[in-house]
Short mmCIF file of C-alpha atoms and ligand atoms in Angstrom, two decimals:
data_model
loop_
_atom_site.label_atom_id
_atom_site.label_comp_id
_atom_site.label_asym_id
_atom_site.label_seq_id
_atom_site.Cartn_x
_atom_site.Cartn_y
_atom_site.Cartn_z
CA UNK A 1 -48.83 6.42 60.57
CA UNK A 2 -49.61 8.44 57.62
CA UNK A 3 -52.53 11.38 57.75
CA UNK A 4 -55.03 10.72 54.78
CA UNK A 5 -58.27 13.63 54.80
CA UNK A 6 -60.78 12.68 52.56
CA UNK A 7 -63.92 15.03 51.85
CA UNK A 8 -67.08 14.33 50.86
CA UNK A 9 -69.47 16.23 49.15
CA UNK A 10 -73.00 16.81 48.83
CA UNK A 11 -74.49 14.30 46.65
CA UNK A 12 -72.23 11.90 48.47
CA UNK A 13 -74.31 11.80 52.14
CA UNK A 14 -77.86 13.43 50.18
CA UNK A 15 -79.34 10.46 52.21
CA UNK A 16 -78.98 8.20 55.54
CA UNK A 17 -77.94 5.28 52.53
CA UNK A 18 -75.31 6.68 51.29
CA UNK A 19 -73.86 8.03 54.74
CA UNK A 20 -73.64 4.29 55.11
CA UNK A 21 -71.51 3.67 51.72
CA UNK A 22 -69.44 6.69 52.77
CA UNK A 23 -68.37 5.49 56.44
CA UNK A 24 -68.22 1.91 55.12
CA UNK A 25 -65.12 3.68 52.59
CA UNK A 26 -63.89 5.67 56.07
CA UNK A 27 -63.74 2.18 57.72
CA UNK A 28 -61.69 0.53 55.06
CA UNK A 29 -59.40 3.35 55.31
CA UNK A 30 -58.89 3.72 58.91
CA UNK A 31 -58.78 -0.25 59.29
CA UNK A 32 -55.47 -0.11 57.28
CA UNK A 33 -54.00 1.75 59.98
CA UNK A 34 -54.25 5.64 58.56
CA UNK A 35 -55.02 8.33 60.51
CA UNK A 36 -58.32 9.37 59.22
CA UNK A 37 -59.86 13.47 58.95
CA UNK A 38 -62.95 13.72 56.82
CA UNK A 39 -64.30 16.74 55.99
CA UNK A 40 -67.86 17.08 55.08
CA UNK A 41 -70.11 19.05 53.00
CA UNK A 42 -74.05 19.63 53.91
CA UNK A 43 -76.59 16.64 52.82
CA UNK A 44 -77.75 17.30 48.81
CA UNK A 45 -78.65 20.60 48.24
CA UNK A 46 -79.20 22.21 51.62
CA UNK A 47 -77.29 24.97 51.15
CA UNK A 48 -79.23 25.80 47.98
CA UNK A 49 -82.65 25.84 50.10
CA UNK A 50 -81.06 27.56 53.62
CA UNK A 51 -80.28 30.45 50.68
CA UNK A 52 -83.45 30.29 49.30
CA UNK A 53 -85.24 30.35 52.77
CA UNK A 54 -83.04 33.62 54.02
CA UNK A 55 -84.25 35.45 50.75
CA UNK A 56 -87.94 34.38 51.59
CA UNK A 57 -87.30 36.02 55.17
CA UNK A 58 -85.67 38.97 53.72
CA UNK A 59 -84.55 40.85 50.91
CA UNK A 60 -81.94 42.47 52.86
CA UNK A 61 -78.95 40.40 53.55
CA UNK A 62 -77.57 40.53 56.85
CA UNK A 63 -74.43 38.47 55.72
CA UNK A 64 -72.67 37.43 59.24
CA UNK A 65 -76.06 36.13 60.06
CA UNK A 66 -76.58 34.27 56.26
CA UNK A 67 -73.00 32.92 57.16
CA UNK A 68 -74.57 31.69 60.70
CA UNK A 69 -77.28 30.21 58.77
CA UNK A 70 -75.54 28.35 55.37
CA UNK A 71 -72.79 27.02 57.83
CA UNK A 72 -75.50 24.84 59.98
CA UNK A 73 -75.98 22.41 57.31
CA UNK A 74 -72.83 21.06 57.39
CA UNK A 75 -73.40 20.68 61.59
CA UNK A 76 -75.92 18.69 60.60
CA UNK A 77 -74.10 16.19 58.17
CA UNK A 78 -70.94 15.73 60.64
CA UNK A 79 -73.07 14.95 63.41
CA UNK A 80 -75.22 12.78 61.70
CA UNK A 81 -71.47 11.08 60.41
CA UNK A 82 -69.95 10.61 63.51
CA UNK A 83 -73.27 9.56 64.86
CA UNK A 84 -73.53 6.79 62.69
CA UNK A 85 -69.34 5.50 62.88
CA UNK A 86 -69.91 5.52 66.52
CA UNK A 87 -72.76 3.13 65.96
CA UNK A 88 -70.80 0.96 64.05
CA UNK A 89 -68.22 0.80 66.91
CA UNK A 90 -65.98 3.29 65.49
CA UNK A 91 -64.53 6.08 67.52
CA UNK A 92 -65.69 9.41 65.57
CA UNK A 93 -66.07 12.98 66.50
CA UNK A 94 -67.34 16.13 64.84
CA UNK A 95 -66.00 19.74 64.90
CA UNK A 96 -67.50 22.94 63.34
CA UNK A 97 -65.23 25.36 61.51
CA UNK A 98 -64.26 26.53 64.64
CA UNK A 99 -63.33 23.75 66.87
CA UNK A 100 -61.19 22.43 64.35
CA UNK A 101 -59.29 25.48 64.48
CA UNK A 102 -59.97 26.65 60.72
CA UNK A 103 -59.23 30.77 61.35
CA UNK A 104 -60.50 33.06 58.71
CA UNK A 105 -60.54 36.64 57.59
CA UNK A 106 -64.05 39.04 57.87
CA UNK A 107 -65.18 38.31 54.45
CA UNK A 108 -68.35 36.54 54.77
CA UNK A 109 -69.56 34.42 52.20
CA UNK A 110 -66.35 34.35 50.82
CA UNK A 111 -64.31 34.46 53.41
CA UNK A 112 -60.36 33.29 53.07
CA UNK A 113 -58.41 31.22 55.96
CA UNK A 114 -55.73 32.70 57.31
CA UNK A 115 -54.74 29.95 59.77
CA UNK A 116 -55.52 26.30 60.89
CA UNK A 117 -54.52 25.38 65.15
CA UNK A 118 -54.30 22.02 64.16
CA UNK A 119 -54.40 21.43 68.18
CA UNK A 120 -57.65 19.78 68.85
CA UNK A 121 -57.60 17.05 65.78
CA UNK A 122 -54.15 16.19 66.56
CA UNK A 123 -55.23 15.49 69.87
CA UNK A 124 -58.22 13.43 68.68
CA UNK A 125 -56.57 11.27 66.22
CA UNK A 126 -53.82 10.84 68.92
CA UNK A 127 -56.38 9.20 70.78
CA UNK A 128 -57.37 7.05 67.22
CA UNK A 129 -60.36 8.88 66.46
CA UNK A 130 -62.32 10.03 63.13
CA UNK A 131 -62.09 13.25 63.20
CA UNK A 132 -65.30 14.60 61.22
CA UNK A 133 -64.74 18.39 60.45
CA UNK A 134 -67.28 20.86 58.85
CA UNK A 135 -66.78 22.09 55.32
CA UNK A 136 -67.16 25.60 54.38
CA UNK A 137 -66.62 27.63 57.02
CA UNK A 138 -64.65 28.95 59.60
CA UNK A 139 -64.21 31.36 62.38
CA UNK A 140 -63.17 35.11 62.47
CA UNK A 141 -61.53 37.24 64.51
CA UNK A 142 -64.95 38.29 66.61
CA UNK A 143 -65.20 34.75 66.77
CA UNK A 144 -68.33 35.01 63.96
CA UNK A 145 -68.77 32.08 62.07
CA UNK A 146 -68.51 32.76 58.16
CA UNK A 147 -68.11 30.75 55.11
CA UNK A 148 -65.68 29.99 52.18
CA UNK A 149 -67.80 30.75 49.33
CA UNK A 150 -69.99 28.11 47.18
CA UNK A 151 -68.51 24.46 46.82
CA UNK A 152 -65.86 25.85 49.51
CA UNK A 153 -65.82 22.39 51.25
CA UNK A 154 -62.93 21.40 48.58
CA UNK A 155 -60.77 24.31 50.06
CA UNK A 156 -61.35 23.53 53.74
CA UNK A 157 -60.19 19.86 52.59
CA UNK A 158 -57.18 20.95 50.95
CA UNK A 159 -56.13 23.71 53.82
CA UNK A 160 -56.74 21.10 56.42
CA UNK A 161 -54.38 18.23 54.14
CA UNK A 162 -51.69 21.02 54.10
CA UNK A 163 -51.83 21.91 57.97
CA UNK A 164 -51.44 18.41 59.14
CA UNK A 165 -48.75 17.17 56.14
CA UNK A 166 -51.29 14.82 55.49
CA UNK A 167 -49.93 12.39 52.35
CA UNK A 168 -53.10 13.09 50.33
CA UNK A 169 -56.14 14.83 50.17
CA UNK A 170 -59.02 12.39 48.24
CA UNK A 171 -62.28 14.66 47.01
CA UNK A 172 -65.11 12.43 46.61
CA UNK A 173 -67.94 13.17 44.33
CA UNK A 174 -70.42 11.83 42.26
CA UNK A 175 -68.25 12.09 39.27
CA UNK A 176 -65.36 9.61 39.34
CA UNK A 177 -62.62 12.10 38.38
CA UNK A 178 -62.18 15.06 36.60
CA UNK A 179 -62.78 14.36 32.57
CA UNK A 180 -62.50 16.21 29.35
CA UNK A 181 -65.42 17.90 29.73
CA UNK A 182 -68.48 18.23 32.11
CA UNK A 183 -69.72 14.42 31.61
CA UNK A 184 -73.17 15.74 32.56
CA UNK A 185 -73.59 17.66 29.68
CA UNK A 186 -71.46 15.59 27.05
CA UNK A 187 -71.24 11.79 26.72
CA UNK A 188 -68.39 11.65 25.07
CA UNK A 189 -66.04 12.78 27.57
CA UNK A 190 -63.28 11.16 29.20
CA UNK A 191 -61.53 10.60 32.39
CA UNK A 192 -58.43 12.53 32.48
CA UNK A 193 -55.92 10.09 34.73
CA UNK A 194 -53.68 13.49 35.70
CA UNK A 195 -53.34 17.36 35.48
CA UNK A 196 -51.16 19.43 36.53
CA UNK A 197 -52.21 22.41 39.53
CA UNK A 198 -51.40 24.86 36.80
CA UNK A 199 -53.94 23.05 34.35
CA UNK A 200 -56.63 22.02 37.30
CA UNK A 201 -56.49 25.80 38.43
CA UNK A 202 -57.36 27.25 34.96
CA UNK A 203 -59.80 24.44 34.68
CA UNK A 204 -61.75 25.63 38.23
CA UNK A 205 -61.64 28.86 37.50
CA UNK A 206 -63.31 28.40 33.82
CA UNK A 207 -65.76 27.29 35.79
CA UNK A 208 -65.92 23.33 36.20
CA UNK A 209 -67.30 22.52 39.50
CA UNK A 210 -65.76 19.17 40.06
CA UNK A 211 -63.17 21.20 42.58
CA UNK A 212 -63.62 24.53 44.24
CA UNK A 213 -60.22 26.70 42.21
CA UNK A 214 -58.99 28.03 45.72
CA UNK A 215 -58.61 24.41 46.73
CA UNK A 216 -55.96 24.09 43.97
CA UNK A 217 -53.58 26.90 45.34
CA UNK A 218 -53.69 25.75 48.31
CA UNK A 219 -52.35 21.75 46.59
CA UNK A 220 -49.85 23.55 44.78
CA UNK A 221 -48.37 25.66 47.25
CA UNK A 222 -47.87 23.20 49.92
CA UNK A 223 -47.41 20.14 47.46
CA UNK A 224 -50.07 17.87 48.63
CA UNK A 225 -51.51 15.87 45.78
CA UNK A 226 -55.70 16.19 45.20
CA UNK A 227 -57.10 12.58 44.27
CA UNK A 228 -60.73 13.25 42.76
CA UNK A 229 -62.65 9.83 42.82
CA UNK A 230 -66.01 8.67 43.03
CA UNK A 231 -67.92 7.72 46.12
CA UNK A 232 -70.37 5.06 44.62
CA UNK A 233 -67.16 3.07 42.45
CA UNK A 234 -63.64 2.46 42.92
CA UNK A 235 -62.48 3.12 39.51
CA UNK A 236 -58.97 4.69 39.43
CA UNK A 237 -59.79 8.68 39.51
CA UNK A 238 -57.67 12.04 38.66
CA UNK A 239 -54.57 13.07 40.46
CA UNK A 240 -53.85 16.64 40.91
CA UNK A 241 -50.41 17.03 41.30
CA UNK A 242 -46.69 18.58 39.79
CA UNK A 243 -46.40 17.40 36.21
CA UNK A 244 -43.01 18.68 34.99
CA UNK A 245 -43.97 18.60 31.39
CA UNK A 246 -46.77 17.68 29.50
CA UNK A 247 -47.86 18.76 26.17
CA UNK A 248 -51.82 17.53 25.46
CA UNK A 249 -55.10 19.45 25.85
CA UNK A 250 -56.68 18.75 29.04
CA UNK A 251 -60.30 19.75 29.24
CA UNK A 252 -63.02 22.35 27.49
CA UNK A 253 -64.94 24.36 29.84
CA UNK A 254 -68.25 26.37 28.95
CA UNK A 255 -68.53 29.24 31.84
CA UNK A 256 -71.76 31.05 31.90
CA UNK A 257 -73.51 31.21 29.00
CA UNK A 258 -71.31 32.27 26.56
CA UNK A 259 -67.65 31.59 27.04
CA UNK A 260 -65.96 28.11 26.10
CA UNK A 261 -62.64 27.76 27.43
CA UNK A 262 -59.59 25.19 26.02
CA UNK A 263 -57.40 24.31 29.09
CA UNK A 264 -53.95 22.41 28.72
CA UNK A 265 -50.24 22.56 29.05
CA UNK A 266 -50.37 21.83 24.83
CA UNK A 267 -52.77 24.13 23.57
CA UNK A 268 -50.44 27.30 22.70
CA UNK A 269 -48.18 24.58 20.17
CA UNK A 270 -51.53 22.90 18.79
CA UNK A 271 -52.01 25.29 15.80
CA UNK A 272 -53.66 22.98 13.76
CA UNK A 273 -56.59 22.55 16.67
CA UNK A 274 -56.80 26.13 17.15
CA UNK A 275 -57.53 26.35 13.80
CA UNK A 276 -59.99 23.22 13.74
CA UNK A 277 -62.07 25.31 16.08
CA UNK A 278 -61.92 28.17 14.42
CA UNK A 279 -63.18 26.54 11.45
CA UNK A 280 -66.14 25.33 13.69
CA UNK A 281 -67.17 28.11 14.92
CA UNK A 282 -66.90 29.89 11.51
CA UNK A 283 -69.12 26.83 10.18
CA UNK A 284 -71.85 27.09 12.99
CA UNK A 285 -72.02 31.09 12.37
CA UNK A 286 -71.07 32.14 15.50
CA UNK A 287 -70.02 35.39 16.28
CA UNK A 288 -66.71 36.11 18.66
CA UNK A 289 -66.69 39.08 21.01
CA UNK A 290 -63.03 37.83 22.34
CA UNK A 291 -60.38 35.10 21.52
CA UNK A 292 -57.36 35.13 24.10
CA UNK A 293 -54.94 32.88 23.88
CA UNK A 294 -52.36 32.44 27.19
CA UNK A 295 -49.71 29.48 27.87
CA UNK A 296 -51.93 26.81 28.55
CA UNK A 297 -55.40 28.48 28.02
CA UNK A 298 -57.85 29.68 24.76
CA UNK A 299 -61.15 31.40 25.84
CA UNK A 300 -63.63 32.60 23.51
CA UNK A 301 -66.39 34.76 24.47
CA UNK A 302 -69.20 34.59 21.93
CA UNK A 303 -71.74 37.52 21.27
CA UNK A 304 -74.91 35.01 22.20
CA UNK A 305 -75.57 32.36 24.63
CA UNK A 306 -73.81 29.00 23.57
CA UNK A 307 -76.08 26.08 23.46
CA UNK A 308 -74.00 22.71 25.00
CA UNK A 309 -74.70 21.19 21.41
CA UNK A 310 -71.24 23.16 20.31
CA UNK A 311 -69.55 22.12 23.51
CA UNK A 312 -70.16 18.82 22.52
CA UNK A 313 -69.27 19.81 19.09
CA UNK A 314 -65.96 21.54 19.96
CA UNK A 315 -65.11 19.01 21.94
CA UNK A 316 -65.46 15.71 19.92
CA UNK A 317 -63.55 17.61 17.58
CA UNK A 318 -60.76 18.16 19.62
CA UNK A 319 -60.67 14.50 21.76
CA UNK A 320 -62.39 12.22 18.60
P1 ADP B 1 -69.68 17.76 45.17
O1 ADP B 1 -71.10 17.94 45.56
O2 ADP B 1 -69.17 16.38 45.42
O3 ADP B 1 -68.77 18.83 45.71
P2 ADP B 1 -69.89 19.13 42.65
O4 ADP B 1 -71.30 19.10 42.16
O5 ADP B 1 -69.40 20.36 43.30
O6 ADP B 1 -69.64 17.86 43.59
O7 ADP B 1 -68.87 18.78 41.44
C1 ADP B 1 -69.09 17.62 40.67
C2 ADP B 1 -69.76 18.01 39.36
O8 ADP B 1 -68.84 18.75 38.57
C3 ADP B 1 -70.12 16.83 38.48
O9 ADP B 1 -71.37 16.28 38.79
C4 ADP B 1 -70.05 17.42 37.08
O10 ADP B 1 -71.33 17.68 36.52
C5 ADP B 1 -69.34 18.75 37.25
N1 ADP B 1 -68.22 18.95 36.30
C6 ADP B 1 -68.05 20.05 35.53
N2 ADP B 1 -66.97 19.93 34.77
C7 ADP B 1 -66.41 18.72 35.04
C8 ADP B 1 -65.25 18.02 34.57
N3 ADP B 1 -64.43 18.56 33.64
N4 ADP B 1 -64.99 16.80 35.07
C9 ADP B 1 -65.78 16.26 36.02
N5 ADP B 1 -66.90 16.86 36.51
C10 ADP B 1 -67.22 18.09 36.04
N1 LIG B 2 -72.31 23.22 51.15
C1 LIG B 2 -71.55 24.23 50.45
C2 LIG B 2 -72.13 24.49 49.08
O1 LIG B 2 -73.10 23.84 48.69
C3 LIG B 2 -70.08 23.93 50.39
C4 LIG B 2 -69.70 22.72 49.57
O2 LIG B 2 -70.52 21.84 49.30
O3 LIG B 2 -68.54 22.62 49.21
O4 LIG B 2 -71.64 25.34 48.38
MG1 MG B 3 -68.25 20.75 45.02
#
């Protein structure tokens, strides 16, 4: 029986409806004879407001008990979860950070896990449970509850595929892969049907949200392929896996306000697109405060903030 952990995030269970669409896909899964770990984020943007709230309280930051605090909204969306799978006459537990056995160092809010005792969820999916586990956080040493750091639910997902050999690790969003470009911000981009870890990690740490960078480590050290898809379609999504070699551009990233990054195993041997954007830049009277160029990455810090007109720009001229 193969061990499939699939994570949801945030805008996927926002609301009691789409809790519904997401253990209707759990179902399906677990009906074809899988066992089944799901690991949850908190409902829409709960941990945006339980941040907000503590800075009301406070100005001061007492961060093991802002850890205490951002990890309870993912108690709340497991529990609602398994709640709800048991209703349907599914059996389905939760865990916290914790009880699943997720181990971390002292770091709060940003906190790194150390080790998983896979113990307690082999034991329920022995018994053919769900197994529902918390996002986000974990437990350290004084047995204080911290946190992963934002969008850290993708990590926990990952870690969790890796400790049980599970066969894949699916992130579900509300974007049905990962594409050339933020698809939010530019309608032009496209779904990208694989990268590479190398390519997804410089990708997540430019800045694209669409996975949490520590997540990808964690895929390419212990091999476990990342499938990004979407929770509201069943379009084919992005694999994250080993690509021996490849030789395209991959995706444009703008971090911040001012840097715009070109990601792909191709970029170093595409002089004639380096040279395109230069061109563009040149043409839009921009001013560069850094151009580095690495194996499979350009960045280019600009003096001002970048409007996302020349992301678009940049990239249509790059993927047109
Ligand atoms: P979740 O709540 O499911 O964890 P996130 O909001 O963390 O989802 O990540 C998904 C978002 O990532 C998308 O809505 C999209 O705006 C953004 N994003 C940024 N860059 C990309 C990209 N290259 N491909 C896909 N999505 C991207
Ligand atoms: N709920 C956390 C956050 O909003 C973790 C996550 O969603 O991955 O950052
Ligand atoms: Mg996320």
């Amino acid at each position: 029986m193969d061990t499939i952990v699939l994570k949801f995030g945030g805008s996927s269970v926002a609301d009691h409806e789409k809790l519904k669409l997401v253990a209707n896909r759990i179902i399906n899964l677990y009906n074809k004879g899988n066992n089944i770990v799901v690991i949850l984020s908190a409902q829409g943007k709960t941990t945006d407001k339980l941040m907000q709230e503590a800075k009301e309280l406070s100005p001061i930051t007492i961060n093991r008990e802002l850890d205490s605090l951002l990890s309870s909204g993912e108690q709340v969306s497991i529990a609602k979860l398994a709640i709800l799978l048991n209703s349907m006459g599914y059996k389905a537990v939760s865990l916290t950070g914790w009880q699943a056995g997720i181990y971390t160092n002292n770091t709060n809010q940003d906190a790194v896990i150390q080790y998983i005792d896979t113990a307690r969820v082999l034991c329920e999916l022995k018994e053919r449970k769900i197994v529902i586990i918390a996002g986000f956080q974990g437990v350290n040493q004084n047995t204080d509850i911290t946190t992963l750091g934002r969008g850290g639910s993708d990590t926990t997902a990952v870690a969790m595929a890796a400790a049980l050999k599970a066969k894949n690790c699916y992130i579900f969003s509300d974007v049905d892969g990962v594409y050339t470009t933020d698809p939010n911000k530019v309608k032009e981009a496209k779904k990208l049907a694989a990268l590479s870890y190398q390519e997804m990690k410089e990708v997540a740490s430019e800045g694209a949200k669409v996975l949490h960078n520590r997540c990808v480590e964690i895929g390419e050290k212990f091999k476990i392929p990342i499938i990004t898809k979407s929770t509201f379609n069943n379009k084919p999504g992005t694999v994250i896996s080993d690509i021996i070699e490849e030789d395209t551009i991959k995706s444009i990233i703008k971090k911040d306000v001012s840097r715009i990054s070109i990601v792909g195993n191709g970029v170093i041997r595409n002089v004639s697109m380096i040279q395109q954007v230069l061109d563009l830049i040149k043409e839009s009277k921009l001013e560069m405060l850094n151009f580095e160029v690495s194996e499979s990455k350009i960045s280019i810090t600009f003096k001002d903030i970048i409007e996302d007109a020349i992301l678009v720009k940049i990239h249509n001229k790059i993927f047109s």
